[in-house]
Amino acid sequence: MLKHLKESDRALYEMVHEELARQRQGIEMIASESFVPYEIMELQGSILTNKTMEGFPGKRYHAGHQVIDKIESLAIERAKVLYQAEHAVVQPHSGSQANFSVYAALIQPGDTILGMRLDHGGHLSHGSKVNLSGKIYNSVFYGLDPRTETIDYEELEAKAREYRPKIIIAGASAYPRFIDYERIAAIAKAVEAYFLVDMAHIAGLVAAGVHPSPVPYADVVTGTTTKTLGGARGGFILSRADLAARLDKATFPGVQGSMHMHVMGAKAFTFLRAGTDEFKAIMTQVVTNARVLGEALKAKGFRLVSGGTDNHLLLVDLRPKGLTGQALEKALEQVGITVNKNMIPNDPEKPMVTSGVRIGVTAMTMKGAREEDMILIAGLINEVAEKVSDTEALQQIALRAREIALKFPLYPGIDED
Ligand code: DSN
């Protein structure tokens, strides 16, 4: 791996190897992470990076597009087939960029958008005031029902009727439950709003058919090819055919310039792989692992926001353990278990402290972890929670965490040249 870099930039080469060792030896549980197959790294490191290209297949602003047209068309066709969508845009550099393309396509600056509160699990690009989406557009929010900690659809409807948004956004970064797309679509129709679903976190689960698809209900669906899709680092958009031209134009020249052809190649492979039985088996295991981990943590006295999970992640309320998210994240990091602190609904703590952690199982499942490993990991998380300040105990737990991580070789032999 990186044999040329090894000669020309030893310091950077060693940093990459240091990170490889961290990924191999650690228990990775950041909910937006996964481990990509070799093909993704090959494509993202390929000569495709050399080509500058703007426009769309058959209508380009640079010459030499014969092969590039074929690759982009392949990625588009595979995305459409995978999600049974009428149109796909595969140029967005990220999920956030994809969302901005949708806004640029469908609404004007100053128009109102209705999204899920960031501190209830929504995403920055859904109108947060600290994000450009909340500065350009007039953003209003819905949240969770405090009793069930699931989306408060009545509040969503009331806000939709009060503010008459031009777009209603569903989708989240830290929401462990199914979303009732049919119900939100009906609300959007009643107030004549577009319905956008950002399925970035669950795109792999949807592709595998282990999570309901928003495509039949939404006007537009955005996603990323990372996270549960486990592929290229980028975004994409799906829509009905009648919105195709507006979404294309909003992406280029509206929001982006040239596209990233090496990532485009990797996206084409991502969409192919996500349609295989092997991928479906991994996603099925992701859902099982998340459920088993959640039950095991509950048995140890942790509280899960909404009581459980339907997808790849858990939102854990640490107040019953007398801990903040910041304290547990730090202690877990010391033993090689990587999670992120996360606000829980109506969190009394500040965003850099929080009362919760978000735990995802995609990466470890892609490495090969199964139910029995989830139970062991839950046990370790509990031990850490009970000994956050006991350095000696944490050192002992770290040895056991490393043993679990090393059961699943990551990219064996990749560092041998
Ligand atoms: N939205 C961030 C996350 O969920 O971790 C990054 O994709």
CSV table of C-alpha atoms and ligand atoms in Angstrom, one decimal:
chain,number,residue,atom,x,y,z
A,1,MET,CA,0.0,0.0,0.0
A,2,LEU,CA,1.3,3.5,-0.9
A,3,LYS,CA,4.6,2.2,-2.1
A,4,HIS,CA,5.4,5.5,-3.9
A,5,LEU,CA,4.4,7.7,-1.0
A,6,LYS,CA,6.7,5.6,1.2
A,7,GLU,CA,9.6,6.9,-0.8
A,8,SER,CA,8.5,10.5,-1.3
A,9,ASP,CA,6.7,11.5,2.0
A,10,ARG,CA,7.6,9.2,4.8
A,11,ALA,CA,5.9,11.2,7.4
A,12,LEU,CA,2.5,11.1,5.7
A,13,TYR,CA,3.0,7.4,4.8
A,14,GLU,CA,3.5,6.6,8.4
A,15,MET,CA,0.4,8.5,9.4
A,16,VAL,CA,-1.7,6.4,7.0
A,17,HIS,CA,-0.2,3.3,8.5
A,18,GLU,CA,-0.9,4.5,12.0
A,19,GLU,CA,-4.6,5.0,11.0
A,20,LEU,CA,-4.7,1.6,9.4
A,21,ALA,CA,-3.4,0.1,12.7
A,22,ARG,CA,-6.1,2.1,14.6
A,23,GLN,CA,-8.8,0.8,12.4
A,24,ARG,CA,-7.5,-2.8,12.7
A,25,GLN,CA,-7.1,-2.8,16.4
A,26,GLY,CA,-10.1,-0.8,17.4
A,27,ILE,CA,-13.8,-1.5,17.8
A,28,GLU,CA,-15.2,1.1,15.3
A,29,MET,CA,-18.8,2.1,16.2
A,30,ILE,CA,-19.3,5.6,14.7
A,31,ALA,CA,-22.7,5.2,13.1
A,32,SER,CA,-21.8,6.9,9.8
A,33,GLU,CA,-18.7,4.7,9.2
A,34,SER,CA,-18.1,1.5,7.4
A,35,PHE,CA,-15.2,-0.5,5.9
A,36,VAL,CA,-15.1,-0.3,2.1
A,37,PRO,CA,-14.2,-3.2,-0.1
A,38,TYR,CA,-10.9,-3.1,-2.0
A,39,GLU,CA,-12.6,-2.1,-5.3
A,40,ILE,CA,-13.6,1.2,-3.7
A,41,MET,CA,-10.1,2.0,-2.7
A,42,GLU,CA,-8.8,0.9,-6.1
A,43,LEU,CA,-11.3,3.2,-7.9
A,44,GLN,CA,-10.9,6.2,-5.7
A,45,GLY,CA,-7.1,5.8,-6.1
A,46,SER,CA,-7.4,5.3,-9.9
A,47,ILE,CA,-6.4,7.3,-13.0
A,48,LEU,CA,-10.0,8.5,-13.2
A,49,THR,CA,-9.0,11.3,-10.8
A,50,ASN,CA,-7.0,12.9,-13.7
A,51,LYS,CA,-10.1,13.8,-15.8
A,52,THR,CA,-11.7,17.2,-15.5
A,53,MET,CA,-15.3,17.1,-16.6
A,54,GLU,CA,-18.4,19.2,-16.3
A,55,GLY,CA,-22.0,18.8,-17.6
A,56,PHE,CA,-23.8,15.5,-18.1
A,57,PRO,CA,-23.3,12.5,-20.5
A,58,GLY,CA,-23.8,13.7,-24.0
A,59,LYS,CA,-23.6,17.4,-23.0
A,60,ARG,CA,-20.1,18.2,-21.8
A,61,TYR,CA,-18.0,21.3,-21.4
A,62,HIS,CA,-14.6,19.5,-21.8
A,63,ALA,CA,-13.4,17.2,-24.6
A,64,GLY,CA,-12.3,13.7,-24.1
A,65,HIS,CA,-15.5,12.6,-22.5
A,66,GLN,CA,-16.1,9.3,-24.3
A,67,VAL,CA,-15.2,7.0,-21.4
A,68,ILE,CA,-16.3,9.3,-18.7
A,69,ASP,CA,-19.8,9.4,-20.2
A,70,LYS,CA,-19.9,5.7,-20.1
A,71,ILE,CA,-18.9,5.6,-16.4
A,72,GLU,CA,-21.4,8.3,-15.3
A,73,SER,CA,-24.2,6.6,-17.3
A,74,LEU,CA,-23.3,3.3,-15.7
A,75,ALA,CA,-23.5,4.9,-12.2
A,76,ILE,CA,-26.8,6.5,-13.0
A,77,GLU,CA,-28.4,3.4,-14.4
A,78,ARG,CA,-27.2,1.2,-11.5
A,79,ALA,CA,-28.6,3.7,-8.9
A,80,LYS,CA,-31.9,3.8,-10.7
A,81,VAL,CA,-32.2,0.0,-10.9
A,82,LEU,CA,-31.1,-0.4,-7.3
A,83,TYR,CA,-33.7,2.0,-5.8
A,84,GLN,CA,-36.3,1.7,-8.6
A,85,ALA,CA,-36.1,5.4,-9.2
A,86,GLU,CA,-36.9,7.3,-12.4
A,87,HIS,CA,-33.9,9.6,-12.2
A,88,ALA,CA,-30.5,9.7,-10.5
A,89,VAL,CA,-27.9,12.4,-10.1
A,90,VAL,CA,-24.6,10.9,-9.1
A,91,GLN,CA,-22.4,14.0,-9.1
A,92,PRO,CA,-22.9,15.5,-5.6
A,93,HIS,CA,-19.7,15.5,-3.6
A,94,SER,CA,-21.5,14.6,-0.4
A,95,GLY,CA,-24.9,14.2,1.2
A,96,SER,CA,-25.0,17.8,2.3
A,97,GLN,CA,-24.1,19.0,-1.3
A,98,ALA,CA,-26.9,16.7,-2.6
A,99,ASN,CA,-29.4,18.5,-0.2
A,100,PHE,CA,-28.2,21.9,-1.4
A,101,SER,CA,-28.8,20.8,-5.0
A,102,VAL,CA,-32.4,19.9,-4.1
A,103,TYR,CA,-33.0,23.3,-2.4
A,104,ALA,CA,-31.4,25.1,-5.4
A,105,ALA,CA,-33.6,23.1,-7.7
A,106,LEU,CA,-36.9,23.5,-6.0
A,107,ILE,CA,-37.1,26.7,-3.9
A,108,GLN,CA,-35.8,30.3,-3.7
A,109,PRO,CA,-33.7,31.9,-0.9
A,110,GLY,CA,-36.0,33.0,1.9
A,111,ASP,CA,-38.5,30.2,1.3
A,112,THR,CA,-39.5,28.1,4.3
A,113,ILE,CA,-38.2,24.5,4.8
A,114,LEU,CA,-39.4,22.2,7.6
A,115,GLY,CA,-36.9,19.7,8.9
A,116,MET,CA,-36.2,17.6,12.0
A,117,ARG,CA,-34.5,19.4,14.9
A,118,LEU,CA,-30.8,18.8,15.0
A,119,ASP,CA,-30.9,18.0,18.7
A,120,HIS,CA,-33.6,15.5,18.1
A,121,GLY,CA,-31.5,13.6,15.5
A,122,GLY,CA,-31.8,15.7,12.4
A,123,HIS,CA,-28.9,16.9,10.2
A,124,LEU,CA,-27.1,20.2,9.9
A,125,SER,CA,-28.0,20.6,6.3
A,126,HIS,CA,-31.7,20.4,7.0
A,127,GLY,CA,-31.9,24.0,8.0
A,128,SER,CA,-29.8,24.3,11.2
A,129,LYS,CA,-29.0,27.9,12.0
A,130,VAL,CA,-25.3,27.2,12.1
A,131,ASN,CA,-25.4,25.8,8.6
A,132,LEU,CA,-25.8,27.7,5.3
A,133,SER,CA,-29.2,26.0,4.8
A,134,GLY,CA,-30.5,27.8,7.9
A,135,LYS,CA,-29.1,31.1,6.7
A,136,ILE,CA,-30.3,31.0,3.1
A,137,TYR,CA,-33.8,29.5,3.9
A,138,ASN,CA,-36.3,30.2,6.6
A,139,SER,CA,-36.0,27.0,8.6
A,140,VAL,CA,-38.6,25.7,11.0
A,141,PHE,CA,-38.5,22.4,12.8
A,142,TYR,CA,-40.4,19.4,14.1
A,143,GLY,CA,-39.1,17.0,16.8
A,144,LEU,CA,-39.9,13.9,18.8
A,145,ASP,CA,-42.8,13.1,20.9
A,146,PRO,CA,-41.4,13.2,24.5
A,147,ARG,CA,-43.4,10.1,25.5
A,148,THR,CA,-42.4,7.8,22.7
A,149,GLU,CA,-39.2,9.6,21.5
A,150,THR,CA,-40.3,8.9,18.0
A,151,ILE,CA,-41.2,11.6,15.4
A,152,ASP,CA,-44.2,13.6,16.6
A,153,TYR,CA,-46.2,13.5,13.4
A,154,GLU,CA,-49.0,15.6,14.8
A,155,GLU,CA,-46.5,18.4,15.6
A,156,LEU,CA,-45.0,17.9,12.1
A,157,GLU,CA,-48.5,18.4,10.5
A,158,ALA,CA,-49.3,21.4,12.7
A,159,LYS,CA,-46.0,23.1,11.8
A,160,ALA,CA,-46.6,22.3,8.1
A,161,ARG,CA,-50.1,23.8,8.2
A,162,GLU,CA,-48.8,26.9,10.2
A,163,TYR,CA,-45.7,27.7,8.2
A,164,ARG,CA,-46.7,26.3,4.7
A,165,PRO,CA,-43.1,25.2,4.0
A,166,LYS,CA,-42.0,24.7,0.4
A,167,ILE,CA,-40.1,21.6,1.3
A,168,ILE,CA,-40.7,19.1,4.2
A,169,ILE,CA,-37.5,17.1,5.0
A,170,ALA,CA,-37.4,13.7,6.6
A,171,GLY,CA,-34.3,11.8,7.5
A,172,ALA,CA,-31.8,12.0,10.3
A,173,SER,CA,-28.3,11.3,11.6
A,174,ALA,CA,-29.3,10.0,14.9
A,175,TYR,CA,-32.7,8.5,14.7
A,176,PRO,CA,-33.0,4.7,15.4
A,177,ARG,CA,-36.5,4.2,14.2
A,178,PHE,CA,-38.5,3.7,10.9
A,179,ILE,CA,-40.0,6.9,9.5
A,180,ASP,CA,-43.6,6.9,8.3
A,181,TYR,CA,-42.9,8.2,4.8
A,182,GLU,CA,-46.4,7.6,3.6
A,183,ARG,CA,-47.8,9.8,6.4
A,184,ILE,CA,-45.3,12.7,5.8
A,185,ALA,CA,-46.0,12.5,2.1
A,186,ALA,CA,-49.7,13.0,2.7
A,187,ILE,CA,-48.9,16.0,4.9
A,188,ALA,CA,-46.6,17.5,2.3
A,189,LYS,CA,-49.3,17.0,-0.4
A,190,ALA,CA,-51.9,18.7,1.8
A,191,VAL,CA,-49.8,21.8,2.2
A,192,GLU,CA,-48.4,21.7,-1.4
A,193,ALA,CA,-44.8,21.2,-0.2
A,194,TYR,CA,-42.2,19.1,-1.9
A,195,PHE,CA,-41.2,16.0,0.2
A,196,LEU,CA,-37.5,15.4,0.5
A,197,VAL,CA,-36.1,12.3,2.3
A,198,ASP,CA,-32.4,12.4,3.2
A,199,MET,CA,-31.7,8.6,3.6
A,200,ALA,CA,-27.9,9.1,3.9
A,201,HIS,CA,-27.6,6.9,7.0
A,202,ILE,CA,-29.9,4.1,5.9
A,203,ALA,CA,-29.2,4.0,2.1
A,204,GLY,CA,-27.6,0.6,2.4
A,205,LEU,CA,-30.4,-0.9,4.5
A,206,VAL,CA,-32.9,0.4,2.0
A,207,ALA,CA,-31.0,-1.0,-1.0
A,208,ALA,CA,-30.9,-4.4,0.7
A,209,GLY,CA,-34.6,-4.3,1.4
A,210,VAL,CA,-34.2,-4.5,5.2
A,211,HIS,CA,-35.6,-1.0,5.8
A,212,PRO,CA,-38.6,0.6,4.1
A,213,SER,CA,-37.8,2.6,0.9
A,214,PRO,CA,-38.8,6.3,0.8
A,215,VAL,CA,-38.6,6.3,-3.0
A,216,PRO,CA,-42.3,5.5,-3.7
A,217,TYR,CA,-43.4,8.4,-1.4
A,218,ALA,CA,-40.9,11.2,-1.7
A,219,ASP,CA,-40.5,13.7,-4.5
A,220,VAL,CA,-36.8,13.6,-4.0
A,221,VAL,CA,-34.5,11.3,-2.1
A,222,THR,CA,-30.9,12.2,-1.2
A,223,GLY,CA,-28.2,9.9,0.2
A,224,THR,CA,-24.5,9.1,0.5
A,225,THR,CA,-22.6,6.1,-0.8
A,226,THR,CA,-20.7,5.9,2.4
A,227,LYS,CA,-22.3,4.9,5.7
A,228,THR,CA,-24.5,1.8,5.5
A,229,LEU,CA,-23.9,1.6,1.7
A,230,GLY,CA,-20.2,1.0,2.5
A,231,GLY,CA,-18.9,2.5,-0.7
A,232,ALA,CA,-17.6,5.7,-2.4
A,233,ARG,CA,-17.3,8.9,-0.3
A,234,GLY,CA,-20.0,11.0,-2.0
A,235,GLY,CA,-23.6,11.8,-2.4
A,236,PHE,CA,-26.5,11.1,-4.8
A,237,ILE,CA,-30.0,12.2,-5.6
A,238,LEU,CA,-33.0,10.2,-6.8
A,239,SER,CA,-36.2,11.6,-8.1
A,240,ARG,CA,-39.2,11.3,-10.4
A,241,ALA,CA,-38.5,11.9,-14.1
A,242,ASP,CA,-40.4,15.3,-14.1
A,243,LEU,CA,-37.8,16.8,-11.7
A,244,ALA,CA,-34.8,15.5,-13.5
A,245,ALA,CA,-33.8,18.5,-15.5
A,246,ARG,CA,-34.2,20.9,-12.5
A,247,LEU,CA,-32.1,18.6,-10.3
A,248,ASP,CA,-29.4,18.2,-12.9
A,249,LYS,CA,-29.1,21.9,-13.5
A,250,ALA,CA,-29.1,22.7,-9.8
A,251,THR,CA,-26.2,20.3,-9.2
A,252,PHE,CA,-24.2,21.6,-12.2
A,253,PRO,CA,-23.8,24.5,-12.7
A,254,GLY,CA,-26.0,25.4,-9.7
A,255,VAL,CA,-24.1,24.1,-6.7
A,256,GLN,CA,-21.0,22.3,-8.0
A,257,GLY,CA,-18.3,22.7,-10.7
A,258,SER,CA,-16.5,19.7,-12.1
A,259,MET,CA,-17.2,16.2,-10.8
A,260,HIS,CA,-14.9,13.7,-9.1
A,261,MET,CA,-14.5,11.0,-11.7
A,262,HIS,CA,-12.6,8.6,-9.4
A,263,VAL,CA,-15.4,8.8,-6.9
A,264,MET,CA,-17.9,8.5,-9.7
A,265,GLY,CA,-16.3,5.2,-10.7
A,266,ALA,CA,-16.5,4.1,-7.1
A,267,LYS,CA,-20.2,5.0,-6.9
A,268,ALA,CA,-20.9,2.9,-9.9
A,269,PHE,CA,-19.3,-0.1,-8.1
A,270,THR,CA,-21.1,0.8,-4.9
A,271,PHE,CA,-24.5,0.6,-6.5
A,272,LEU,CA,-23.6,-2.8,-8.2
A,273,ARG,CA,-22.4,-4.3,-5.0
A,274,ALA,CA,-25.5,-3.1,-3.0
A,275,GLY,CA,-27.7,-5.2,-5.2
A,276,THR,CA,-26.0,-8.5,-4.4
A,277,ASP,CA,-27.1,-11.3,-2.1
A,278,GLU,CA,-23.8,-10.9,-0.2
A,279,PHE,CA,-24.6,-7.3,0.6
A,280,LYS,CA,-28.1,-8.1,1.6
A,281,ALA,CA,-26.8,-10.7,4.1
A,282,ILE,CA,-24.5,-8.0,5.6
A,283,MET,CA,-27.3,-5.5,6.0
A,284,THR,CA,-29.6,-8.2,7.5
A,285,GLN,CA,-26.8,-8.8,10.0
A,286,VAL,CA,-26.4,-5.1,10.7
A,287,VAL,CA,-30.0,-4.8,11.8
A,288,THR,CA,-29.7,-8.0,13.9
A,289,ASN,CA,-26.5,-6.8,15.5
A,290,ALA,CA,-28.0,-3.4,16.4
A,291,ARG,CA,-31.0,-5.0,18.0
A,292,VAL,CA,-28.8,-7.5,20.0
A,293,LEU,CA,-26.4,-4.8,21.1
A,294,GLY,CA,-29.3,-2.6,22.2
A,295,GLU,CA,-30.9,-5.4,24.2
A,296,ALA,CA,-27.6,-6.3,25.9
A,297,LEU,CA,-27.0,-2.6,26.8
A,298,LYS,CA,-30.5,-2.4,28.2
A,299,ALA,CA,-29.9,-5.5,30.3
A,300,LYS,CA,-26.9,-3.6,31.8
A,301,GLY,CA,-28.9,-0.6,32.8
A,302,PHE,CA,-28.5,1.7,29.9
A,303,ARG,CA,-31.5,3.5,28.5
A,304,LEU,CA,-32.1,3.5,24.8
A,305,VAL,CA,-33.8,6.6,23.3
A,306,SER,CA,-37.2,5.3,21.9
A,307,GLY,CA,-36.6,2.0,23.7
A,308,GLY,CA,-34.7,0.3,20.8
A,309,THR,CA,-33.7,0.4,17.2
A,310,ASP,CA,-35.0,-0.5,13.7
A,311,ASN,CA,-31.8,0.3,11.9
A,312,HIS,CA,-28.0,0.3,12.3
A,313,LEU,CA,-27.7,2.7,15.3
A,314,LEU,CA,-28.6,3.2,18.9
A,315,LEU,CA,-28.9,6.4,20.8
A,316,VAL,CA,-28.0,5.7,24.4
A,317,ASP,CA,-29.1,7.9,27.3
A,318,LEU,CA,-26.3,7.8,29.9
A,319,ARG,CA,-28.1,9.6,32.7
A,320,PRO,CA,-29.1,6.4,34.4
A,321,LYS,CA,-25.4,5.7,34.6
A,322,GLY,CA,-24.6,9.2,35.9
A,323,LEU,CA,-22.3,9.9,32.9
A,324,THR,CA,-22.1,12.5,30.1
A,325,GLY,CA,-21.6,11.6,26.5
A,326,GLN,CA,-18.2,13.4,26.6
A,327,ALA,CA,-17.0,11.3,29.6
A,328,LEU,CA,-18.0,8.0,28.1
A,329,GLU,CA,-16.8,8.8,24.6
A,330,LYS,CA,-13.3,9.6,26.1
A,331,ALA,CA,-13.2,6.6,28.3
A,332,LEU,CA,-14.3,4.3,25.5
A,333,GLU,CA,-11.6,5.8,23.2
A,334,GLN,CA,-9.0,4.9,25.8
A,335,VAL,CA,-9.9,1.2,25.4
A,336,GLY,CA,-10.2,1.4,21.6
A,337,ILE,CA,-14.0,1.5,21.3
A,338,THR,CA,-14.9,4.5,19.0
A,339,VAL,CA,-18.4,6.0,19.4
A,340,ASN,CA,-19.5,9.7,19.4
A,341,LYS,CA,-21.1,11.7,22.1
A,342,ASN,CA,-24.6,12.8,20.9
A,343,MET,CA,-27.4,15.0,22.1
A,344,ILE,CA,-30.5,13.0,23.3
A,345,PRO,CA,-33.9,14.6,22.9
A,346,ASN,CA,-34.3,17.6,25.3
A,347,ASP,CA,-30.7,17.1,26.4
A,348,PRO,CA,-29.9,19.3,29.5
A,349,GLU,CA,-26.2,19.2,28.5
A,350,LYS,CA,-24.4,21.4,25.9
A,351,PRO,CA,-23.6,19.9,22.5
A,352,MET,CA,-19.9,19.3,23.3
A,353,VAL,CA,-20.9,17.5,26.5
A,354,THR,CA,-24.2,15.8,25.9
A,355,SER,CA,-26.1,13.1,27.9
A,356,GLY,CA,-25.8,10.4,25.3
A,357,VAL,CA,-23.7,8.5,22.8
A,358,ARG,CA,-24.6,7.3,19.3
A,359,ILE,CA,-23.4,3.8,18.6
A,360,GLY,CA,-23.5,2.2,15.1
A,361,VAL,CA,-22.8,-1.4,14.2
A,362,THR,CA,-22.2,-1.1,10.4
A,363,ALA,CA,-18.4,-1.0,10.4
A,364,MET,CA,-18.0,-3.9,12.9
A,365,THR,CA,-20.6,-6.0,11.0
A,366,MET,CA,-18.8,-5.4,7.8
A,367,LYS,CA,-15.6,-6.7,9.5
A,368,GLY,CA,-17.5,-9.9,10.4
A,369,ALA,CA,-18.9,-9.3,13.9
A,370,ARG,CA,-22.0,-11.3,14.9
A,371,GLU,CA,-24.5,-11.4,17.8
A,372,GLU,CA,-22.1,-13.0,20.3
A,373,ASP,CA,-19.6,-10.2,19.6
A,374,MET,CA,-22.2,-7.6,20.2
A,375,ILE,CA,-22.9,-9.1,23.6
A,376,LEU,CA,-19.2,-9.0,24.5
A,377,ILE,CA,-19.0,-5.4,23.3
A,378,ALA,CA,-22.0,-4.4,25.4
A,379,GLY,CA,-20.2,-6.0,28.4
A,380,LEU,CA,-17.1,-3.9,27.7
A,381,ILE,CA,-19.0,-0.7,27.3
A,382,ASN,CA,-20.7,-1.3,30.6
A,383,GLU,CA,-17.4,-2.0,32.4
A,384,VAL,CA,-16.0,1.2,30.9
A,385,ALA,CA,-19.0,3.2,32.0
A,386,GLU,CA,-18.5,1.9,35.6
A,387,LYS,CA,-14.8,2.6,35.6
A,388,VAL,CA,-14.4,5.8,33.6
A,389,SER,CA,-11.7,7.2,35.9
A,390,ASP,CA,-9.9,4.0,36.7
A,391,THR,CA,-6.9,4.0,34.4
A,392,GLU,CA,-5.7,0.6,35.4
A,393,ALA,CA,-9.1,-1.0,34.8
A,394,LEU,CA,-9.3,0.7,31.5
A,395,GLN,CA,-6.0,-0.7,30.4
A,396,GLN,CA,-7.2,-4.2,31.2
A,397,ILE,CA,-10.4,-3.6,29.3
A,398,ALA,CA,-8.4,-2.3,26.3
A,399,LEU,CA,-6.6,-5.6,26.0
A,400,ARG,CA,-9.9,-7.4,25.8
A,401,ALA,CA,-11.4,-4.9,23.3
A,402,ARG,CA,-8.3,-5.3,21.1
A,403,GLU,CA,-8.7,-9.1,21.2
A,404,ILE,CA,-12.3,-8.8,19.9
A,405,ALA,CA,-11.2,-6.3,17.1
A,406,LEU,CA,-8.3,-8.5,16.0
A,407,LYS,CA,-10.7,-11.5,15.5
A,408,PHE,CA,-11.7,-9.8,12.3
A,409,PRO,CA,-8.6,-9.1,10.0
A,410,LEU,CA,-9.0,-5.8,8.1
A,411,TYR,CA,-7.4,-5.7,4.7
A,412,PRO,CA,-4.9,-8.5,5.4
A,413,GLY,CA,-1.6,-8.1,3.7
A,414,ILE,CA,-2.4,-4.6,2.4
A,415,ASP,CA,0.7,-3.2,4.2
A,416,GLU,CA,3.2,-5.8,3.1
A,417,ASP,CA,4.8,-4.0,0.1
B,1,DSN,N1,-23.7,13.4,9.5
B,1,DSN,C1,-22.5,12.9,10.0
B,1,DSN,C2,-22.8,11.7,10.8
B,1,DSN,O1,-23.9,11.2,10.9
B,1,DSN,O2,-21.8,11.2,11.5
B,1,DSN,C3,-21.5,12.6,9.0
B,1,DSN,O3,-22.0,12.0,7.9
